[in-house]
PDB file of N, CA, C and O in Angstrom:
ATOM      1  N   UNK A   1       0.816  -1.201   0.000  1.00  0.00           N
ATOM      2  CA  UNK A   1       0.000   0.000   0.000  1.00  0.00           C
ATOM      3  C   UNK A   1       0.855   1.259   0.000  1.00  0.00           C
ATOM      4  O   UNK A   1       1.914   1.295   0.609  1.00  0.00           O
ATOM      5  N   UNK A   2       0.366   2.258  -0.647  1.00  0.00           N
ATOM      6  CA  UNK A   2       1.042   3.545  -0.698  1.00  0.00           C
ATOM      7  C   UNK A   2       0.822   4.289   0.616  1.00  0.00           C
ATOM      8  O   UNK A   2       1.761   4.781   1.233  1.00  0.00           O
ATOM      9  N   UNK A   3      -0.436   4.354   1.057  1.00  0.00           N
ATOM     10  CA  UNK A   3      -0.796   5.024   2.304  1.00  0.00           C
ATOM     11  C   UNK A   3      -1.914   4.226   2.964  1.00  0.00           C
ATOM     12  O   UNK A   3      -2.825   3.745   2.298  1.00  0.00           O
ATOM     13  N   UNK A   4      -1.831   4.084   4.290  1.00  0.00           N
ATOM     14  CA  UNK A   4      -2.914   3.450   5.033  1.00  0.00           C
ATOM     15  C   UNK A   4      -3.367   4.409   6.120  1.00  0.00           C
ATOM     16  O   UNK A   4      -2.586   4.794   6.982  1.00  0.00           O
ATOM     17  N   UNK A   5      -4.620   4.828   6.038  1.00  0.00           N
ATOM     18  CA  UNK A   5      -5.183   5.750   7.018  1.00  0.00           C
ATOM     19  C   UNK A   5      -5.565   4.978   8.282  1.00  0.00           C
ATOM     20  O   UNK A   5      -5.716   3.764   8.253  1.00  0.00           O
ATOM     21  N   UNK A   6      -5.750   5.702   9.375  1.00  0.00           N
ATOM     22  CA  UNK A   6      -6.187   5.064  10.614  1.00  0.00           C
ATOM     23  C   UNK A   6      -7.536   4.407  10.363  1.00  0.00           C
ATOM     24  O   UNK A   6      -8.509   5.064  10.005  1.00  0.00           O
ATOM     25  N   UNK A   7      -7.574   3.103  10.552  1.00  0.00           N
ATOM     26  CA  UNK A   7      -8.796   2.370  10.242  1.00  0.00           C
ATOM     27  C   UNK A   7      -9.374   1.654  11.454  1.00  0.00           C
ATOM     28  O   UNK A   7     -10.170   0.730  11.301  1.00  0.00           O
ATOM     29  N   UNK A   8      -9.008   2.060  12.657  1.00  0.00           N
ATOM     30  CA  UNK A   8      -9.504   1.397  13.860  1.00  0.00           C
ATOM     31  C   UNK A   8     -11.027   1.434  13.951  1.00  0.00           C
ATOM     32  O   UNK A   8     -11.662   0.426  14.281  1.00  0.00           O
ATOM     33  N   UNK A   9     -11.607   2.590  13.672  1.00  0.00           N
ATOM     34  CA  UNK A   9     -13.069   2.709  13.748  1.00  0.00           C
ATOM     35  C   UNK A   9     -13.742   1.869  12.662  1.00  0.00           C
ATOM     36  O   UNK A   9     -14.776   1.248  12.902  1.00  0.00           O
ATOM     37  N   UNK A  10     -13.165   1.843  11.488  1.00  0.00           N
ATOM     38  CA  UNK A  10     -13.743   1.053  10.394  1.00  0.00           C
ATOM     39  C   UNK A  10     -13.680  -0.437  10.714  1.00  0.00           C
ATOM     40  O   UNK A  10     -14.626  -1.183  10.439  1.00  0.00           O
ATOM     41  N   UNK A  11     -12.574  -0.870  11.330  1.00  0.00           N
ATOM     42  CA  UNK A  11     -12.452  -2.277  11.726  1.00  0.00           C
ATOM     43  C   UNK A  11     -13.458  -2.630  12.816  1.00  0.00           C
ATOM     44  O   UNK A  11     -14.087  -3.690  12.780  1.00  0.00           O
ATOM     45  N   UNK A  12     -13.612  -1.741  13.789  1.00  0.00           N
ATOM     46  CA  UNK A  12     -14.575  -1.980  14.865  1.00  0.00           C
ATOM     47  C   UNK A  12     -15.995  -2.023  14.303  1.00  0.00           C
ATOM     48  O   UNK A  12     -16.807  -2.862  14.720  1.00  0.00           O
ATOM     49  N   UNK A  13     -16.293  -1.140  13.368  1.00  0.00           N
ATOM     50  CA  UNK A  13     -17.607  -1.115  12.736  1.00  0.00           C
ATOM     51  C   UNK A  13     -17.861  -2.423  11.984  1.00  0.00           C
ATOM     52  O   UNK A  13     -18.951  -2.996  12.070  1.00  0.00           O
ATOM     53  N   UNK A  14     -16.860  -2.915  11.282  1.00  0.00           N
ATOM     54  CA  UNK A  14     -16.991  -4.178  10.568  1.00  0.00           C
ATOM     55  C   UNK A  14     -17.204  -5.333  11.537  1.00  0.00           C
ATOM     56  O   UNK A  14     -18.052  -6.197  11.313  1.00  0.00           O
ATOM     57  N   UNK A  15     -16.462  -5.355  12.629  1.00  0.00           N
ATOM     58  CA  UNK A  15     -16.627  -6.410  13.637  1.00  0.00           C
ATOM     59  C   UNK A  15     -18.040  -6.405  14.214  1.00  0.00           C
ATOM     60  O   UNK A  15     -18.665  -7.459  14.366  1.00  0.00           O
ATOM     61  N   UNK A  16     -18.537  -5.228  14.551  1.00  0.00           N
ATOM     62  CA  UNK A  16     -19.884  -5.097  15.096  1.00  0.00           C
ATOM     63  C   UNK A  16     -20.936  -5.569  14.094  1.00  0.00           C
ATOM     64  O   UNK A  16     -21.830  -6.362  14.436  1.00  0.00           O
ATOM     65  N   UNK A  17     -20.812  -5.125  12.866  1.00  0.00           N
ATOM     66  CA  UNK A  17     -21.795  -5.508  11.852  1.00  0.00           C
ATOM     67  C   UNK A  17     -21.707  -6.990  11.498  1.00  0.00           C
ATOM     68  O   UNK A  17     -22.726  -7.621  11.205  1.00  0.00           O
ATOM     69  N   UNK A  18     -20.516  -7.566  11.558  1.00  0.00           N
ATOM     70  CA  UNK A  18     -20.365  -9.003  11.318  1.00  0.00           C
ATOM     71  C   UNK A  18     -21.036  -9.802  12.429  1.00  0.00           C
ATOM     72  O   UNK A  18     -21.706 -10.809  12.161  1.00  0.00           O
ATOM     73  N   UNK A  19     -20.879  -9.366  13.672  1.00  0.00           N
ATOM     74  CA  UNK A  19     -21.536 -10.041  14.789  1.00  0.00           C
ATOM     75  C   UNK A  19     -23.055  -9.964  14.645  1.00  0.00           C
ATOM     76  O   UNK A  19     -23.758 -10.962  14.868  1.00  0.00           O
ATOM     77  N   UNK A  20     -23.566  -8.793  14.261  1.00  0.00           N
ATOM     78  CA  UNK A  20     -25.011  -8.655  14.049  1.00  0.00           C
ATOM     79  C   UNK A  20     -25.491  -9.527  12.898  1.00  0.00           C
ATOM     80  O   UNK A  20     -26.591 -10.092  12.953  1.00  0.00           O
ATOM     81  N   UNK A  21     -24.678  -9.652  11.864  1.00  0.00           N
ATOM     82  CA  UNK A  21     -25.031 -10.518  10.737  1.00  0.00           C
ATOM     83  C   UNK A  21     -25.116 -11.972  11.195  1.00  0.00           C
ATOM     84  O   UNK A  21     -26.066 -12.684  10.856  1.00  0.00           O
ATOM     85  N   UNK A  22     -24.128 -12.412  11.973  1.00  0.00           N
ATOM     86  CA  UNK A  22     -24.149 -13.793  12.457  1.00  0.00           C
ATOM     87  C   UNK A  22     -25.394 -14.062  13.292  1.00  0.00           C
ATOM     88  O   UNK A  22     -26.031 -15.118  13.156  1.00  0.00           O
ATOM     89  N   UNK A  23     -25.759 -13.129  14.143  1.00  0.00           N
ATOM     90  CA  UNK A  23     -26.952 -13.277  14.967  1.00  0.00           C
ATOM     91  C   UNK A  23     -28.214 -13.315  14.105  1.00  0.00           C
ATOM     92  O   UNK A  23     -29.098 -14.157  14.329  1.00  0.00           O
ATOM     93  N   UNK A  24     -28.291 -12.454  13.116  1.00  0.00           N
ATOM     94  CA  UNK A  24     -29.489 -12.435  12.270  1.00  0.00           C
ATOM     95  C   UNK A  24     -29.584 -13.693  11.405  1.00  0.00           C
ATOM     96  O   UNK A  24     -30.688 -14.162  11.116  1.00  0.00           O
ATOM     97  N   UNK A  25     -28.446 -14.275  11.015  1.00  0.00           N
ATOM     98  CA  UNK A  25     -28.467 -15.542  10.272  1.00  0.00           C
ATOM     99  C   UNK A  25     -29.028 -16.659  11.144  1.00  0.00           C
ATOM    100  O   UNK A  25     -29.862 -17.455  10.693  1.00  0.00           O
ATOM    101  N   UNK A  26     -28.571 -16.719  12.399  1.00  0.00           N
ATOM    102  CA  UNK A  26     -29.083 -17.730  13.325  1.00  0.00           C
ATOM    103  C   UNK A  26     -30.580 -17.542  13.569  1.00  0.00           C
ATOM    104  O   UNK A  26     -31.350 -18.515  13.568  1.00  0.00           O
ATOM    105  N   UNK A  27     -30.991 -16.303  13.770  1.00  0.00           N
ATOM    106  CA  UNK A  27     -32.393 -16.008  14.030  1.00  0.00           C
ATOM    107  C   UNK A  27     -33.263 -16.411  12.847  1.00  0.00           C
ATOM    108  O   UNK A  27     -34.317 -17.036  13.016  1.00  0.00           O
ATOM    109  N   UNK A  28     -32.820 -16.089  11.643  1.00  0.00           N
ATOM    110  CA  UNK A  28     -33.593 -16.436  10.450  1.00  0.00           C
ATOM    111  C   UNK A  28     -33.709 -17.951  10.295  1.00  0.00           C
ATOM    112  O   UNK A  28     -34.792 -18.480  10.043  1.00  0.00           O
ATOM    113  N   UNK A  29     -32.593 -18.650  10.446  1.00  0.00           N
ATOM    114  CA  UNK A  29     -32.616 -20.113  10.300  1.00  0.00           C
ATOM    115  C   UNK A  29     -33.521 -20.756  11.356  1.00  0.00           C
ATOM    116  O   UNK A  29     -34.261 -21.703  11.060  1.00  0.00           O
ATOM    117  N   UNK A  30     -33.454 -20.251  12.556  1.00  0.00           N
ATOM    118  CA  UNK A  30     -34.301 -20.777  13.631  1.00  0.00           C
ATOM    119  C   UNK A  30     -35.778 -20.554  13.304  1.00  0.00           C
ATOM    120  O   UNK A  30     -36.599 -21.477  13.426  1.00  0.00           O
ATOM    121  N   UNK A  31     -36.105 -19.357  12.864  1.00  0.00           N
ATOM    122  CA  UNK A  31     -37.503 -19.053  12.553  1.00  0.00           C
ATOM    123  C   UNK A  31     -37.988 -19.793  11.317  1.00  0.00           C
ATOM    124  O   UNK A  31     -39.169 -20.135  11.212  1.00  0.00           O
ATOM    125  N   UNK A  32     -37.077 -20.072  10.401  1.00  0.00           N
ATOM    126  CA  UNK A  32     -37.446 -20.821   9.200  1.00  0.00           C
ATOM    127  C   UNK A  32     -37.893 -22.241   9.568  1.00  0.00           C
ATOM    128  O   UNK A  32     -38.787 -22.796   8.929  1.00  0.00           O
ATOM    129  N   UNK A  33     -37.296 -22.812  10.607  1.00  0.00           N
ATOM    130  CA  UNK A  33     -37.703 -24.155  11.029  1.00  0.00           C
ATOM    131  C   UNK A  33     -38.978 -24.128  11.874  1.00  0.00           C
ATOM    132  O   UNK A  33     -39.688 -25.123  11.940  1.00  0.00           O
ATOM    133  N   UNK A  34     -39.260 -22.990  12.506  1.00  0.00           N
ATOM    134  CA  UNK A  34     -40.447 -22.891  13.351  1.00  0.00           C
ATOM    135  C   UNK A  34     -41.723 -22.611  12.558  1.00  0.00           C
ATOM    136  O   UNK A  34     -42.817 -22.985  12.994  1.00  0.00           O
ATOM    137  N   UNK A  35     -41.596 -21.969  11.416  1.00  0.00           N
ATOM    138  CA  UNK A  35     -42.788 -21.605  10.638  1.00  0.00           C
ATOM    139  C   UNK A  35     -43.617 -22.817  10.219  1.00  0.00           C
ATOM    140  O   UNK A  35     -44.840 -22.804  10.403  1.00  0.00           O
ATOM    141  N   UNK A  36     -43.013 -23.886   9.683  1.00  0.00           N
ATOM    142  CA  UNK A  36     -43.837 -25.037   9.284  1.00  0.00           C
ATOM    143  C   UNK A  36     -44.578 -25.692  10.460  1.00  0.00           C
ATOM    144  O   UNK A  36     -45.591 -26.355  10.266  1.00  0.00           O
ATOM    145  N   UNK A  37     -44.079 -25.494  11.663  1.00  0.00           N
ATOM    146  CA  UNK A  37     -44.725 -26.065  12.853  1.00  0.00           C
ATOM    147  C   UNK A  37     -45.785 -25.126  13.421  1.00  0.00           C
ATOM    148  O   UNK A  37     -46.350 -25.400  14.472  1.00  0.00           O
ATOM    149  N   UNK A  38     -45.990 -24.003  12.735  1.00  0.00           N
ATOM    150  CA  UNK A  38     -46.954 -22.978  13.158  1.00  0.00           C
ATOM    151  C   UNK A  38     -46.626 -22.429  14.547  1.00  0.00           C
ATOM    152  O   UNK A  38     -47.509 -22.032  15.291  1.00  0.00           O
ATOM    153  N   UNK A  39     -45.336 -22.398  14.871  1.00  0.00           N
ATOM    154  CA  UNK A  39     -44.898 -21.872  16.160  1.00  0.00           C
ATOM    155  C   UNK A  39     -44.700 -20.359  16.114  1.00  0.00           C
ATOM    156  O   UNK A  39     -44.628 -19.715  17.150  1.00  0.00           O
ATOM    157  N   UNK A  40     -44.592 -19.811  14.895  1.00  0.00           N
ATOM    158  CA  UNK A  40     -44.451 -18.355  14.721  1.00  0.00           C
ATOM    159  C   UNK A  40     -45.325 -17.912  13.557  1.00  0.00           C
ATOM    160  O   UNK A  40     -45.722 -18.730  12.723  1.00  0.00           O
ATOM    161  N   UNK A  41     -45.583 -16.634  13.510  1.00  0.00           N
ATOM    162  CA  UNK A  41     -46.335 -16.069  12.386  1.00  0.00           C
ATOM    163  C   UNK A  41     -45.399 -15.834  11.205  1.00  0.00           C
ATOM    164  O   UNK A  41     -44.186 -15.643  11.388  1.00  0.00           O
ATOM    165  N   UNK A  42     -45.947 -15.846  10.013  1.00  0.00           N
ATOM    166  CA  UNK A  42     -45.152 -15.604   8.793  1.00  0.00           C
ATOM    167  C   UNK A  42     -44.471 -14.241   8.865  1.00  0.00           C
ATOM    168  O   UNK A  42     -43.344 -14.084   8.387  1.00  0.00           O
ATOM    169  N   UNK A  43     -45.125 -13.279   9.487  1.00  0.00           N
ATOM    170  CA  UNK A  43     -44.545 -11.934   9.579  1.00  0.00           C
ATOM    171  C   UNK A  43     -43.240 -11.939  10.382  1.00  0.00           C
ATOM    172  O   UNK A  43     -42.346 -11.139  10.114  1.00  0.00           O
ATOM    173  N   UNK A  44     -43.113 -12.839  11.352  1.00  0.00           N
ATOM    174  CA  UNK A  44     -41.861 -12.926  12.117  1.00  0.00           C
ATOM    175  C   UNK A  44     -40.720 -13.421  11.238  1.00  0.00           C
ATOM    176  O   UNK A  44     -39.590 -12.937  11.349  1.00  0.00           O
ATOM    177  N   UNK A  45     -41.023 -14.378  10.371  1.00  0.00           N
ATOM    178  CA  UNK A  45     -40.003 -14.860   9.436  1.00  0.00           C
ATOM    179  C   UNK A  45     -39.645 -13.765   8.441  1.00  0.00           C
ATOM    180  O   UNK A  45     -38.467 -13.568   8.123  1.00  0.00           O
ATOM    181  N   UNK A  46     -40.645 -13.029   7.973  1.00  0.00           N
ATOM    182  CA  UNK A  46     -40.396 -11.921   7.049  1.00  0.00           C
ATOM    183  C   UNK A  46     -39.502 -10.858   7.694  1.00  0.00           C
ATOM    184  O   UNK A  46     -38.576 -10.340   7.062  1.00  0.00           O
ATOM    185  N   UNK A  47     -39.755 -10.566   8.946  1.00  0.00           N
ATOM    186  CA  UNK A  47     -38.938  -9.588   9.672  1.00  0.00           C
ATOM    187  C   UNK A  47     -37.515 -10.095   9.846  1.00  0.00           C
ATOM    188  O   UNK A  47     -36.547  -9.343   9.677  1.00  0.00           O
ATOM    189  N   UNK A  48     -37.374 -11.363  10.161  1.00  0.00           N
ATOM    190  CA  UNK A  48     -36.035 -11.951  10.322  1.00  0.00           C
ATOM    191  C   UNK A  48     -35.263 -11.897   9.006  1.00  0.00           C
ATOM    192  O   UNK A  48     -34.056 -11.607   8.994  1.00  0.00           O
ATOM    193  N   UNK A  49     -35.948 -12.153   7.896  1.00  0.00           N
ATOM    194  CA  UNK A  49     -35.298 -12.091   6.584  1.00  0.00           C
ATOM    195  C   UNK A  49     -34.883 -10.659   6.255  1.00  0.00           C
ATOM    196  O   UNK A  49     -33.778 -10.425   5.754  1.00  0.00           O
ATOM    197  N   UNK A  50     -35.754  -9.708   6.556  1.00  0.00           N
ATOM    198  CA  UNK A  50     -35.415  -8.303   6.306  1.00  0.00           C
ATOM    199  C   UNK A  50     -34.208  -7.886   7.147  1.00  0.00           C
ATOM    200  O   UNK A  50     -33.296  -7.205   6.638  1.00  0.00           O
ATOM    201  N   UNK A  51     -34.166  -8.288   8.406  1.00  0.00           N
ATOM    202  CA  UNK A  51     -33.021  -7.979   9.269  1.00  0.00           C
ATOM    203  C   UNK A  51     -31.743  -8.608   8.732  1.00  0.00           C
ATOM    204  O   UNK A  51     -30.675  -7.992   8.778  1.00  0.00           O
ATOM    205  N   UNK A  52     -31.851  -9.819   8.225  1.00  0.00           N
ATOM    206  CA  UNK A  52     -30.696 -10.495   7.639  1.00  0.00           C
ATOM    207  C   UNK A  52     -30.160  -9.709   6.444  1.00  0.00           C
ATOM    208  O   UNK A  52     -28.955  -9.470   6.332  1.00  0.00           O
ATOM    209  N   UNK A  53     -31.047  -9.247   5.582  1.00  0.00           N
ATOM    210  CA  UNK A  53     -30.628  -8.479   4.406  1.00  0.00           C
ATOM    211  C   UNK A  53     -30.002  -7.142   4.804  1.00  0.00           C
ATOM    212  O   UNK A  53     -28.999  -6.722   4.223  1.00  0.00           O
ATOM    213  N   UNK A  54     -30.580  -6.493   5.797  1.00  0.00           N
ATOM    214  CA  UNK A  54     -30.034  -5.222   6.285  1.00  0.00           C
ATOM    215  C   UNK A  54     -28.630  -5.443   6.839  1.00  0.00           C
ATOM    216  O   UNK A  54     -27.701  -4.674   6.549  1.00  0.00           O
ATOM    217  N   UNK A  55     -28.445  -6.489   7.619  1.00  0.00           N
ATOM    218  CA  UNK A  55     -27.140  -6.737   8.214  1.00  0.00           C
ATOM    219  C   UNK A  55     -26.105  -7.147   7.173  1.00  0.00           C
ATOM    220  O   UNK A  55     -24.926  -6.814   7.305  1.00  0.00           O
ATOM    221  N   UNK A  56     -26.524  -7.849   6.130  1.00  0.00           N
ATOM    222  CA  UNK A  56     -25.594  -8.155   5.028  1.00  0.00           C
ATOM    223  C   UNK A  56     -25.135  -6.862   4.358  1.00  0.00           C
ATOM    224  O   UNK A  56     -23.956  -6.695   4.039  1.00  0.00           O
ATOM    225  N   UNK A  57     -26.072  -5.955   4.141  1.00  0.00           N
ATOM    226  CA  UNK A  57     -25.733  -4.673   3.516  1.00  0.00           C
ATOM    227  C   UNK A  57     -24.801  -3.861   4.409  1.00  0.00           C
ATOM    228  O   UNK A  57     -23.876  -3.203   3.923  1.00  0.00           O
ATOM    229  N   UNK A  58     -25.031  -3.905   5.708  1.00  0.00           N
ATOM    230  CA  UNK A  58     -24.159  -3.174   6.634  1.00  0.00           C
ATOM    231  C   UNK A  58     -22.741  -3.731   6.620  1.00  0.00           C
ATOM    232  O   UNK A  58     -21.775  -2.966   6.690  1.00  0.00           O
ATOM    233  N   UNK A  59     -22.608  -5.041   6.537  1.00  0.00           N
ATOM    234  CA  UNK A  59     -21.268  -5.643   6.451  1.00  0.00           C
ATOM    235  C   UNK A  59     -20.595  -5.219   5.150  1.00  0.00           C
ATOM    236  O   UNK A  59     -19.416  -4.841   5.146  1.00  0.00           O
ATOM    237  N   UNK A  60     -21.327  -5.243   4.061  1.00  0.00           N
ATOM    238  CA  UNK A  60     -20.764  -4.812   2.774  1.00  0.00           C
ATOM    239  C   UNK A  60     -20.318  -3.352   2.830  1.00  0.00           C
ATOM    240  O   UNK A  60     -19.239  -3.001   2.339  1.00  0.00           O
ATOM    241  N   UNK A  61     -21.136  -2.502   3.440  1.00  0.00           N
ATOM    242  CA  UNK A  61     -20.785  -1.083   3.566  1.00  0.00           C
ATOM    243  C   UNK A  61     -19.562  -0.903   4.453  1.00  0.00           C
ATOM    244  O   UNK A  61     -18.683  -0.087   4.158  1.00  0.00           O
ATOM    245  N   UNK A  62     -19.471  -1.675   5.524  1.00  0.00           N
ATOM    246  CA  UNK A  62     -18.311  -1.590   6.421  1.00  0.00           C
ATOM    247  C   UNK A  62     -17.034  -2.017   5.703  1.00  0.00           C
ATOM    248  O   UNK A  62     -15.977  -1.413   5.883  1.00  0.00           O
ATOM    249  N   UNK A  63     -17.145  -3.062   4.898  1.00  0.00           N
ATOM    250  CA  UNK A  63     -15.981  -3.515   4.126  1.00  0.00           C
ATOM    251  C   UNK A  63     -15.542  -2.437   3.134  1.00  0.00           C
ATOM    252  O   UNK A  63     -14.346  -2.204   2.957  1.00  0.00           O
ATOM    253  N   UNK A  64     -16.511  -1.789   2.512  1.00  0.00           N
ATOM    254  CA  UNK A  64     -16.182  -0.728   1.553  1.00  0.00           C
ATOM    255  C   UNK A  64     -15.494   0.435   2.258  1.00  0.00           C
ATOM    256  O   UNK A  64     -14.517   0.991   1.748  1.00  0.00           O
ATOM    257  N   UNK A  65     -15.997   0.820   3.451  1.00  0.00           N
ATOM    258  CA  UNK A  65     -15.362   1.911   4.197  1.00  0.00           C
ATOM    259  C   UNK A  65     -13.943   1.523   4.613  1.00  0.00           C
ATOM    260  O   UNK A  65     -13.028   2.343   4.567  1.00  0.00           O
ATOM    261  N   UNK A  66     -13.743   0.284   5.004  1.00  0.00           N
ATOM    262  CA  UNK A  66     -12.414  -0.182   5.388  1.00  0.00           C
ATOM    263  C   UNK A  66     -11.469  -0.165   4.188  1.00  0.00           C
ATOM    264  O   UNK A  66     -10.309   0.239   4.305  1.00  0.00           O
ATOM    265  N   UNK A  67     -11.973  -0.554   3.029  1.00  0.00           N
ATOM    266  CA  UNK A  67     -11.153  -0.532   1.810  1.00  0.00           C
ATOM    267  C   UNK A  67     -10.732   0.888   1.447  1.00  0.00           C
ATOM    268  O   UNK A  67      -9.672   1.094   0.855  1.00  0.00           O
ATOM    269  N   UNK A  68     -11.549   1.867   1.802  1.00  0.00           N
ATOM    270  CA  UNK A  68     -11.229   3.260   1.479  1.00  0.00           C
ATOM    271  C   UNK A  68     -10.118   3.822   2.364  1.00  0.00           C
ATOM    272  O   UNK A  68      -9.625   4.918   2.105  1.00  0.00           O
ATOM    273  N   UNK A  69      -9.705   3.100   3.386  1.00  0.00           N
ATOM    274  CA  UNK A  69      -8.616   3.578   4.243  1.00  0.00           C
ATOM    275  C   UNK A  69      -7.253   3.157   3.703  1.00  0.00           C
ATOM    276  O   UNK A  69      -6.232   3.488   4.292  1.00  0.00           O
ATOM    277  N   UNK A  70      -7.246   2.446   2.598  1.00  0.00           N
ATOM    278  CA  UNK A  70      -6.006   1.948   2.018  1.00  0.00           C
ATOM    279  C   UNK A  70      -5.855   2.509   0.612  1.00  0.00           C
ATOM    280  O   UNK A  70      -6.732   2.359  -0.231  1.00  0.00           O
ATOM    281  N   UNK A  71      -4.719   3.181   0.374  1.00  0.00           N
ATOM    282  CA  UNK A  71      -4.450   3.725  -0.957  1.00  0.00           C
ATOM    283  C   UNK A  71      -3.360   2.879  -1.609  1.00  0.00           C
ATOM    284  O   UNK A  71      -2.253   2.768  -1.089  1.00  0.00           O
ATOM    285  N   UNK A  72      -3.709   2.287  -2.735  1.00  0.00           N
ATOM    286  CA  UNK A  72      -2.788   1.421  -3.460  1.00  0.00           C
ATOM    287  C   UNK A  72      -2.174   2.235  -4.601  1.00  0.00           C
ATOM    288  O   UNK A  72      -2.874   2.922  -5.344  1.00  0.00           O
ATOM    289  N   UNK A  73      -0.862   2.121  -4.744  1.00  0.00           N
ATOM    290  CA  UNK A  73      -0.178   2.816  -5.839  1.00  0.00           C
ATOM    291  C   UNK A  73      -0.556   2.163  -7.178  1.00  0.00           C
ATOM    292  O   UNK A  73      -0.694   0.956  -7.263  1.00  0.00           O
ATOM    293  N   UNK A  74      -0.736   2.965  -8.212  1.00  0.00           N
ATOM    294  CA  UNK A  74      -1.103   2.416  -9.514  1.00  0.00           C
ATOM    295  C   UNK A  74       0.111   1.838 -10.265  1.00  0.00           C
ATOM    296  O   UNK A  74       0.064   1.645 -11.468  1.00  0.00           O
ATOM    297  N   UNK A  75       1.179   1.591  -9.541  1.00  0.00           N
ATOM    298  CA  UNK A  75       2.393   1.062 -10.147  1.00  0.00           C
ATOM    299  C   UNK A  75       3.047   0.131  -9.138  1.00  0.00           C
ATOM    300  O   UNK A  75       2.763   0.175  -7.948  1.00  0.00           O
ATOM    301  N   UNK A  76       3.944  -0.717  -9.593  1.00  0.00           N
ATOM    302  CA  UNK A  76       4.666  -1.602  -8.680  1.00  0.00           C
ATOM    303  C   UNK A  76       6.031  -1.002  -8.381  1.00  0.00           C
ATOM    304  O   UNK A  76       6.493  -0.098  -9.058  1.00  0.00           O
ATOM    305  N   UNK A  77       6.670  -1.514  -7.384  1.00  0.00           N
ATOM    306  CA  UNK A  77       7.998  -1.044  -7.037  1.00  0.00           C
ATOM    307  C   UNK A  77       7.978  -0.239  -5.755  1.00  0.00           C
ATOM    308  O   UNK A  77       7.006  -0.217  -5.021  1.00  0.00           O
ATOM    309  N   UNK A  78       9.114   0.461  -5.511  1.00  0.00           N
ATOM    310  CA  UNK A  78       9.243   1.233  -4.288  1.00  0.00           C
ATOM    311  C   UNK A  78       9.546   2.680  -4.621  1.00  0.00           C
ATOM    312  O   UNK A  78      10.169   2.985  -5.635  1.00  0.00           O
ATOM    313  N   UNK A  79       9.094   3.558  -3.743  1.00  0.00           N
ATOM    314  CA  UNK A  79       9.416   4.977  -3.866  1.00  0.00           C
ATOM    315  C   UNK A  79      10.709   5.264  -3.143  1.00  0.00           C
ATOM    316  O   UNK A  79      10.998   4.676  -2.105  1.00  0.00           O
ATOM    317  N   UNK A  80      11.450   6.250  -3.628  1.00  0.00           N
ATOM    318  CA  UNK A  80      12.632   6.738  -2.914  1.00  0.00           C
ATOM    319  C   UNK A  80      13.731   5.794  -3.027  1.00  0.00           C
ATOM    320  O   UNK A  80      14.711   5.569  -2.578  1.00  0.00           O
TER     321      UNK A  80
END
């Protein structure tokens, strides 16, 4: 890399959003198995799916912000 900006906050944001994604994946899978048993309403599964999609988008956005803290030189080799 040519320059790397302080990315502590971006890394923490990614960690937080990844943890939320993992939780929403578990919640969705759990609710998906409960729906056929009529243990939950369809709207609960729909909400779990929406939360899963939101958390996937947040992880993608966090990764993009983290990538923006790194500047890659458009050439190979060393300066100076």
